[in-house]
């Protein structure tokens, strides 16, 4: 694979400059927090950025989940919410939007992505079965495990190397998948769990050629293929940009083709779909849908609202249509890339190539003197907050949790700190501030010490764990 030359969006159009394809109608003032306040807030939060109050944060790059700015059309949609308990007209708008844009037959709303993950895991996994996937995601794997499944990582090796420049680092390694099927038998595989882009690998895409090949393998062995559609629109941008034959096709067309190879998908609509809360589950098989439609009543709500208000479903239906517009996606990924280019120019170690939704600082190279058991990525997040009030998050040993059998830490190869860019929220000037703060923290890296975990919750520990300085 060739090394994709990073380009800001303006350069892609043959010019130096580019601008966001929106103008600002309402502003939310930001609070500057003093160094003393930040020191106090960080200790109170146990050095965990998830435990900071947002009032103590200046630029919030914790996540791109539920943090998007909605458009004037989405806000207008909120006003035509039909809050009937059953059969809300907004549900039918949502159903229509998912069917048109993603191409699946049956749709259920859920309160967010993990609600959908719970349902599909309970219905499609039998205890003891294996669930191969292109790198784990925290909530996805947990639901698969709670349903009695064993997650098996079948992503290509390049995905675990932050310096490898493979253009589609989210791809499944077909030999690894075949070996698992040969070893365990096809009937022991619950389904293949394919995410695009791959969050934990640094927002890395899956190619169209790869999903076609995975589909072919699954069909040959009678195995279902389900997508984590959370950032599939962003995945479609990378296919358009990098894969031969797709440059002239719209992101919307690419998305539809990608989904046509899957049997269904779960979605955290809080990302690509531009809403602050919501999710959905979609499948093609009638029998499977019937089971899911029954189960949704237990965990989420009736199948025509699934935990969402009518107004939320309307904003989501409109957000889906806005999210697949080429201009929007180019500018969104362009902003991420702009920040990545600044950091790369200054020699700061980040995951390459820059992915879709975030810059991932490579904490192993950032703090080579801090061993993984002293939480280098958590340390980067703490130091960045101290320097400027910018909030990022850990994606390393704390996020990886413990091995269910041995009880020891899972030690992922990737030890990363994520600077996640909300959609349509910050300007390029904010990205300059972020880049300069990262550089300031990097410049004093040698004198920085790691952390010790002082409190560890049982599930998804990174959300609520507490630390202190060594
Ligand atoms: C790839 C991926 N899948 C699933 C989820 C879970 O979705 P939610 O946070 O809406 O429950 C997330 C959210 O962070 C995600 O990034």
Coordinates of C-alpha atoms and ligand atoms in Angstrom, one line a residue:
X1 CA 0.0 0.0 0.0
X2 CA 1.2 3.5 -0.7
X3 CA 1.6 6.1 1.9
X4 CA -1.4 8.5 1.7
X5 CA -0.1 12.0 1.6
X6 CA -2.0 14.0 4.2
X7 CA -3.8 16.9 2.7
X8 CA -5.8 19.7 4.2
X9 CA -9.2 20.1 2.5
X10 CA -8.3 23.2 0.7
X11 CA -5.4 21.4 -1.0
X12 CA -7.8 18.7 -2.1
X13 CA -9.7 21.3 -4.1
X14 CA -6.5 22.7 -5.6
X15 CA -6.3 25.7 -3.2
X16 CA -4.6 26.5 0.1
X17 CA -7.6 27.7 2.0
X18 CA -10.9 26.0 3.0
X19 CA -13.7 26.9 5.4
X20 CA -16.3 25.0 7.3
X21 CA -19.5 24.6 5.2
X22 CA -21.7 26.3 7.9
X23 CA -22.0 29.6 9.7
X24 CA -22.6 30.1 13.4
X25 CA -26.1 31.1 14.5
X26 CA -25.8 30.6 18.3
X27 CA -22.8 30.6 20.5
X28 CA -21.9 28.9 23.8
X29 CA -19.3 30.9 25.7
X30 CA -16.2 28.9 26.9
X31 CA -14.8 29.3 30.3
X32 CA -11.1 29.8 30.8
X33 CA -9.9 27.9 33.9
X34 CA -6.9 29.1 35.8
X35 CA -3.9 26.8 36.6
X36 CA -4.8 26.7 40.3
X37 CA -8.4 25.7 39.5
X38 CA -7.1 23.0 37.1
X39 CA -4.7 21.5 39.7
X40 CA -7.6 21.3 42.2
X41 CA -10.1 19.9 39.7
X42 CA -7.7 17.2 38.5
X43 CA -6.9 15.9 42.0
X44 CA -10.7 15.9 42.8
X45 CA -11.3 13.9 39.6
X46 CA -8.6 11.3 40.6
X47 CA -6.6 12.2 37.5
X48 CA -9.4 10.7 35.4
X49 CA -10.7 13.2 32.7
X50 CA -14.1 11.4 32.8
X51 CA -14.6 12.6 36.4
X52 CA -14.0 16.3 35.6
X53 CA -16.9 18.7 35.7
X54 CA -17.4 20.1 32.2
X55 CA -17.5 23.6 33.8
X56 CA -13.8 23.0 34.6
X57 CA -12.9 22.3 31.0
X58 CA -11.9 24.8 28.3
X59 CA -11.9 22.8 25.0
X60 CA -13.6 19.5 25.4
X61 CA -12.1 16.7 23.3
X62 CA -13.2 13.9 25.5
X63 CA -15.4 12.4 22.9
X64 CA -17.2 12.9 19.6
X65 CA -20.2 11.0 21.2
X66 CA -23.3 13.1 21.6
X67 CA -21.3 16.3 21.4
X68 CA -22.2 17.4 17.8
X69 CA -23.8 20.8 17.1
X70 CA -27.2 20.2 15.6
X71 CA -28.3 22.3 12.6
X72 CA -31.2 24.8 12.5
X73 CA -33.2 22.1 10.6
X74 CA -32.6 19.6 13.3
X75 CA -33.7 22.0 16.0
X76 CA -36.8 22.8 13.9
X77 CA -37.4 19.1 13.8
X78 CA -37.4 18.9 17.6
X79 CA -40.5 21.2 17.6
X80 CA -42.5 18.7 15.5
X81 CA -41.9 15.8 17.9
X82 CA -44.9 13.6 18.1
X83 CA -44.8 12.3 21.7
X84 CA -47.5 9.6 21.2
X85 CA -46.5 6.4 23.1
X86 CA -47.0 4.2 20.1
X87 CA -46.6 4.7 16.4
X88 CA -45.1 8.2 16.5
X89 CA -44.8 9.8 13.1
X90 CA -41.2 10.6 13.9
X91 CA -40.4 6.9 14.2
X92 CA -41.6 6.4 10.6
X93 CA -39.3 9.3 9.5
X94 CA -36.4 7.6 11.2
X95 CA -37.2 4.2 9.7
X96 CA -37.4 5.8 6.3
X97 CA -34.0 7.6 6.7
X98 CA -32.2 4.5 7.9
X99 CA -33.7 2.4 5.1
X100 CA -32.8 5.0 2.4
X101 CA -29.3 5.8 3.7
X102 CA -28.1 2.4 5.1
X103 CA -30.4 0.1 3.1
X104 CA -31.5 -2.3 5.9
X105 CA -35.0 -3.6 6.0
X106 CA -36.1 -3.6 9.6
X107 CA -35.3 -0.8 12.2
X108 CA -35.5 -0.5 15.9
X109 CA -34.7 2.7 17.8
X110 CA -32.6 2.4 21.0
X111 CA -31.5 4.9 23.6
X112 CA -27.9 4.8 22.3
X113 CA -25.4 2.4 20.7
X114 CA -25.0 0.0 23.7
X115 CA -28.7 -0.5 23.9
X116 CA -28.5 -1.9 20.4
X117 CA -25.4 -3.9 21.2
X118 CA -27.2 -5.5 24.2
X119 CA -30.1 -6.6 22.0
X120 CA -28.1 -8.1 19.1
X121 CA -25.7 -9.8 21.5
X122 CA -28.5 -11.5 23.5
X123 CA -30.3 -12.7 20.4
X124 CA -27.5 -13.7 18.1
X125 CA -24.9 -15.2 20.5
X126 CA -25.2 -18.6 22.2
X127 CA -23.1 -19.2 25.3
X128 CA -19.6 -20.4 24.4
X129 CA -19.7 -19.1 20.8
X130 CA -16.9 -16.9 19.3
X131 CA -17.4 -13.4 17.9
X132 CA -14.5 -12.4 15.6
X133 CA -14.1 -8.7 15.0
X134 CA -11.8 -6.0 13.6
X135 CA -10.4 -5.0 17.1
X136 CA -12.5 -4.7 20.2
X137 CA -14.6 -1.8 21.3
X138 CA -15.2 -1.5 25.0
X139 CA -19.0 -1.6 25.2
X140 CA -19.4 -3.9 22.2
X141 CA -17.0 -6.6 23.6
X142 CA -18.6 -6.3 27.1
X143 CA -22.1 -7.0 25.7
X144 CA -20.7 -9.9 23.6
X145 CA -19.1 -11.3 26.7
X146 CA -22.1 -10.8 28.9
X147 CA -24.1 -12.8 26.4
X148 CA -21.6 -15.7 26.8
X149 CA -19.5 -15.0 23.7
X150 CA -15.7 -14.8 23.3
X151 CA -14.4 -11.9 21.3
X152 CA -11.5 -12.8 18.9
X153 CA -9.5 -10.0 17.3
X154 CA -9.0 -10.7 13.6
X155 CA -7.9 -7.3 12.4
X156 CA -4.7 -7.1 10.3
X157 CA -1.5 -6.8 12.3
X158 CA -0.7 -3.4 10.8
X159 CA -3.6 -2.0 12.9
X160 CA -1.6 -2.6 16.1
X161 CA 1.4 -0.6 14.9
X162 CA 0.8 3.2 15.3
X163 CA 3.6 3.9 12.8
X164 CA 2.4 1.6 9.9
X165 CA 1.0 3.7 7.0
X166 CA -1.4 1.1 5.7
X167 CA -4.4 2.9 4.1
X168 CA -7.0 0.6 5.4
X169 CA -5.8 -0.4 8.9
X170 CA -9.3 -1.4 9.9
X171 CA -9.3 -4.4 7.5
X172 CA -10.0 -7.9 8.6
X173 CA -7.2 -10.4 8.2
X174 CA -9.0 -13.1 6.2
X175 CA -6.4 -15.7 7.1
X176 CA -7.0 -15.1 10.8
X177 CA -10.8 -15.3 10.3
X178 CA -10.5 -18.5 8.2
X179 CA -8.2 -20.1 10.9
X180 CA -10.7 -19.4 13.6
X181 CA -13.5 -21.0 11.5
X182 CA -11.3 -24.0 10.8
X183 CA -10.3 -24.4 14.4
X184 CA -13.8 -23.9 16.1
X185 CA -16.2 -24.8 13.3
X186 CA -18.6 -22.4 11.5
X187 CA -21.5 -23.3 13.9
X188 CA -19.4 -22.0 16.8
X189 CA -19.1 -18.5 15.2
X190 CA -22.0 -16.3 16.4
X191 CA -21.3 -13.7 13.7
X192 CA -18.6 -11.5 12.4
X193 CA -18.5 -8.0 14.1
X194 CA -17.2 -5.5 11.7
X195 CA -16.7 -1.8 12.7
X196 CA -15.8 1.0 10.3
X197 CA -13.9 3.2 11.1
X198 CA -12.1 1.3 13.9
X199 CA -12.2 3.5 17.0
X200 CA -9.5 1.7 19.1
X201 CA -7.1 1.5 16.1
X202 CA -7.2 5.3 15.7
X203 CA -10.3 5.8 13.5
X204 CA -8.9 3.6 10.7
X205 CA -11.1 2.5 7.8
X206 CA -12.1 -0.8 6.2
X207 CA -11.9 -1.0 2.4
X208 CA -14.8 -2.0 0.2
X209 CA -12.6 -4.8 -1.2
X210 CA -12.2 -6.1 2.4
X211 CA -15.9 -6.2 3.3
X212 CA -16.7 -7.9 -0.1
X213 CA -14.1 -10.6 0.8
X214 CA -15.4 -11.0 4.4
X215 CA -19.0 -11.3 3.0
X216 CA -17.9 -13.9 0.6
X217 CA -16.2 -15.9 3.3
X218 CA -19.2 -15.6 5.6
X219 CA -21.6 -16.7 2.9
X220 CA -19.4 -19.7 2.2
X221 CA -19.6 -20.8 5.8
X222 CA -23.2 -19.7 6.6
X223 CA -22.0 -17.0 9.1
X224 CA -23.8 -13.7 9.6
X225 CA -22.0 -10.4 9.2
X226 CA -23.1 -7.4 11.3
X227 CA -21.7 -3.9 11.2
X228 CA -20.9 -1.4 14.0
X229 CA -22.2 1.5 11.8
X230 CA -21.2 4.2 14.4
X231 CA -18.7 5.9 12.0
X232 CA -19.5 4.2 8.7
X233 CA -20.1 7.5 7.0
X234 CA -16.5 8.6 7.8
X235 CA -15.3 5.2 6.6
X236 CA -17.0 5.9 3.3
X237 CA -15.0 9.1 2.9
X238 CA -11.8 7.1 3.1
X239 CA -13.0 4.7 0.5
X240 CA -13.9 7.6 -1.8
X241 CA -10.5 9.2 -1.2
X242 CA -8.2 6.1 -1.3
X243 CA -9.8 3.1 -3.0
X244 CA -9.5 2.7 -6.8
X245 CA -12.9 3.2 -8.6
X246 CA -14.6 5.3 -5.9
X247 CA -13.4 8.8 -6.5
X248 CA -16.4 9.8 -8.6
X249 CA -19.0 8.1 -6.3
X250 CA -20.7 10.1 -3.5
X251 CA -20.3 9.2 0.1
X252 CA -24.0 8.3 0.2
X253 CA -23.6 5.8 -2.6
X254 CA -20.5 4.2 -1.0
X255 CA -22.3 3.9 2.3
X256 CA -25.2 2.1 0.7
X257 CA -22.9 -0.3 -1.1
X258 CA -20.9 -1.1 2.0
X259 CA -24.0 -1.9 4.0
X260 CA -25.4 -4.1 1.2
X261 CA -22.8 -6.7 2.2
X262 CA -24.0 -7.0 5.8
X263 CA -27.0 -8.7 7.5
X264 CA -27.6 -5.8 9.8
X265 CA -26.0 -3.1 11.9
X266 CA -26.0 -1.5 15.3
X267 CA -25.5 2.3 15.6
X268 CA -24.5 4.8 18.1
X269 CA -26.3 7.7 16.4
X270 CA -24.4 10.1 18.7
X271 CA -21.5 10.1 16.3
X272 CA -22.0 10.1 12.5
X273 CA -25.7 10.8 12.8
X274 CA -25.2 14.3 14.4
X275 CA -27.5 14.0 17.4
X276 CA -26.9 14.3 21.2
X277 CA -28.6 11.0 22.1
X278 CA -29.9 8.0 20.2
X279 CA -29.1 4.8 18.5
X280 CA -30.7 2.1 16.3
X281 CA -30.5 -1.5 15.4
X282 CA -31.2 -2.7 11.9
X283 CA -31.4 -6.2 10.4
X284 CA -32.7 -7.8 7.2
X285 CA -33.9 -11.2 8.4
X286 CA -37.6 -11.4 9.3
X287 CA -37.3 -14.0 12.1
X288 CA -34.3 -12.3 13.7
X289 CA -36.2 -9.0 13.7
X290 CA -39.2 -10.5 15.3
X291 CA -37.1 -11.7 18.3
X292 CA -35.4 -8.3 18.6
X293 CA -38.6 -6.4 18.4
X294 CA -39.9 -8.4 21.3
X295 CA -36.7 -8.0 23.4
X296 CA -36.5 -4.2 22.8
X297 CA -39.7 -3.8 24.9
X298 CA -37.8 -5.3 27.9
X299 CA -34.8 -3.0 27.8
X300 CA -35.5 0.1 25.8
X301 CA -39.2 0.7 25.2
X302 CA -41.9 0.0 22.6
X303 CA -40.4 -0.8 19.2
X304 CA -41.6 2.5 17.8
X305 CA -39.6 4.6 20.3
X306 CA -36.9 2.4 21.9
X307 CA -36.0 4.8 24.7
X308 CA -36.2 8.0 22.5
X309 CA -38.6 10.9 22.6
X310 CA -40.4 11.6 19.3
X311 CA -38.4 14.9 19.0
X312 CA -35.1 12.9 19.3
X313 CA -36.2 10.6 16.5
X314 CA -37.0 13.6 14.3
X315 CA -33.6 15.2 14.9
X316 CA -32.0 11.9 14.2
X317 CA -33.9 11.4 10.9
X318 CA -32.8 14.8 9.7
X319 CA -29.2 14.3 11.1
X320 CA -28.9 11.1 9.0
X321 CA -29.6 12.9 5.8
X322 CA -27.2 15.8 6.7
X323 CA -24.5 13.4 7.8
X324 CA -24.0 11.8 4.4
X325 CA -23.4 15.0 2.5
X326 CA -19.9 15.1 0.9
X327 CA -19.2 18.7 2.0
X328 CA -20.0 18.0 5.6
X329 CA -17.8 14.8 5.8
X330 CA -14.9 16.4 4.0
X331 CA -14.9 19.4 6.3
X332 CA -15.3 17.2 9.4
X333 CA -12.4 14.9 8.6
X334 CA -10.5 17.9 7.2
X335 CA -10.5 19.5 10.6
X336 CA -9.1 16.4 12.3
X337 CA -6.5 16.2 9.6
X338 CA -5.5 19.8 10.1
X339 CA -4.7 19.1 13.7
X340 CA -2.8 15.9 12.8
X341 CA -0.7 17.8 10.3
X342 CA 0.4 20.4 12.8
X343 CA 1.4 17.8 15.4
X344 CA 3.2 15.7 12.7
X345 CA 5.1 18.8 11.5
X346 CA 6.3 19.4 15.1
X347 CA 7.5 15.8 15.5
X348 CA 4.9 14.7 18.1
X349 CA 4.2 11.0 17.9
X350 CA 0.6 10.3 16.8
X351 CA -1.1 7.3 15.2
X352 CA -0.6 7.4 11.4
X353 CA -2.3 7.8 9.0
X354 CA -4.7 10.3 10.8
X355 CA -8.1 8.7 11.1
X356 CA -11.6 10.0 10.9
X357 CA -12.8 11.3 14.3
X358 CA -9.7 11.9 16.4
X359 CA -6.0 12.4 16.8
X360 CA -4.5 9.6 18.9
X361 CA -1.2 10.6 20.6
X362 CA 1.1 7.6 20.9
X363 CA 1.9 7.6 24.6
X364 CA 4.5 4.9 24.4
X365 CA 6.7 7.2 22.3
X366 CA 5.5 10.3 24.1
X367 CA 6.6 9.0 27.5
X368 CA 9.1 6.1 26.7
X369 CA 10.3 6.2 30.3
X370 CA 6.9 5.5 31.8
X371 CA 6.1 1.7 31.8
X372 CA 2.6 0.7 30.6
X373 CA 1.5 -0.4 34.2
X374 CA 2.0 3.3 35.2
X375 CA -0.6 4.4 32.7
X376 CA 1.3 6.6 30.2
X377 CA -1.8 7.5 28.1
X378 CA -3.7 8.5 31.2
X379 CA -0.8 10.6 32.2
X380 CA -0.8 12.4 28.9
X381 CA -4.5 13.2 29.3
X382 CA -3.8 14.6 32.9
X383 CA -0.9 16.7 31.8
X384 CA -2.8 18.2 28.8
X385 CA -5.6 19.2 31.1
X386 CA -3.2 20.8 33.6
X387 CA -1.4 22.7 30.8
X388 CA -4.5 24.3 29.2
X389 CA -7.8 22.9 30.4
X390 CA -8.2 20.7 27.3
X391 CA -9.9 17.4 28.0
X392 CA -8.8 14.3 26.2
X393 CA -9.2 10.6 27.1
X394 CA -7.2 7.4 27.7
X395 CA -7.3 4.6 25.2
X396 CA -4.7 2.2 26.5
X397 CA -4.2 -0.2 29.4
X398 CA -6.9 1.4 31.6
X399 CA -9.5 1.1 28.8
X400 CA -8.5 -2.5 28.0
X401 CA -9.6 -3.7 31.4
X402 CA -8.6 -7.1 32.8
X403 CA -8.4 -10.6 31.3
X404 CA -11.6 -12.4 32.4
X405 CA -9.7 -15.6 33.1
X406 CA -6.4 -14.6 34.7
X407 CA -7.5 -11.3 36.2
X408 CA -4.3 -9.6 35.0
X409 CA -4.4 -6.3 33.1
X410 CA -5.0 -6.7 29.4
X411 CA -1.9 -5.0 27.9
X412 CA -2.8 -3.6 24.5
X413 CA -0.1 -2.8 22.0
X414 CA -1.6 0.6 21.5
X415 CA -1.3 2.9 24.4
X416 CA -3.0 6.1 23.2
X417 CA -4.5 9.4 24.3
X418 CA -7.4 10.4 22.2
X419 CA -8.1 14.0 21.2
X420 CA -11.6 13.5 19.8
X421 CA -13.1 16.3 17.6
X422 CA -16.8 17.0 18.1
X423 CA -18.7 17.6 14.8
X424 CA -19.4 21.2 13.8
X425 CA -18.5 22.5 17.2
X426 CA -14.9 24.0 17.2
X427 CA -13.1 26.1 14.7
X428 CA -9.7 25.8 13.2
X429 CA -8.4 28.4 15.7
X430 CA -9.3 26.0 18.5
X431 CA -7.3 23.3 16.8
X432 CA -4.3 25.7 16.9
X433 CA -4.7 26.1 20.6
X434 CA -4.9 22.4 21.1
X435 CA -1.8 21.7 19.0
X436 CA 0.3 24.3 20.9
X437 CA -0.8 22.8 24.3
X438 CA 0.2 19.3 23.2
X439 CA 3.6 20.6 22.1
X440 CA 4.0 22.3 25.5
X441 CA 3.3 19.0 27.3
X442 CA 5.6 17.2 24.9
X443 CA 8.5 19.7 25.5
X444 CA 8.6 18.9 29.2
X445 CA 8.0 15.1 28.8
X446 CA 11.3 13.9 30.4
X447 CA 10.4 15.3 33.8
X448 CA 6.9 13.8 33.9
X449 CA 6.0 10.8 36.1
X450 CA 3.3 8.2 35.7
X451 CA 0.2 7.3 37.8
X452 CA -1.0 4.6 40.2
X453 CA -4.6 3.3 40.1
X454 CA -6.2 3.8 43.5
X455 CA -9.8 2.7 42.7
X456 CA -10.9 0.2 40.1
X457 CA -14.6 -0.5 39.2
X458 CA -15.5 -3.9 37.9
X459 CA -17.0 -2.9 34.5
X460 CA -15.5 -0.6 32.0
X461 CA -13.1 0.7 34.6
X462 CA -11.7 3.6 32.6
X463 CA -14.9 5.6 33.1
X464 CA -14.8 5.8 36.9
X465 CA -11.3 4.6 38.0
X466 CA -9.2 7.0 40.2
X467 CA -5.5 7.5 40.1
X468 CA -2.8 9.4 42.0
X469 CA 0.6 10.7 40.9
X470 CA 3.6 8.4 41.5
Ligands
LIG1 C1 -17.3 2.1 17.7 C2 -18.4 2.3 18.8 N1 -19.3 1.4 19.0 C3 -20.2 1.5 19.9 C4 -20.3 2.6 20.8 C5 -21.3 2.6 21.9 O1 -22.3 3.6 21.7 P1 -23.0 4.5 22.8 O2 -21.9 5.3 23.5 O3 -23.9 5.3 22.1 O4 -23.6 3.5 23.8 C6 -19.3 3.6 20.6 C7 -19.3 4.8 21.5 O5 -18.4 5.3 22.1 C8 -18.3 3.5 19.6 O6 -17.4 4.4 19.4

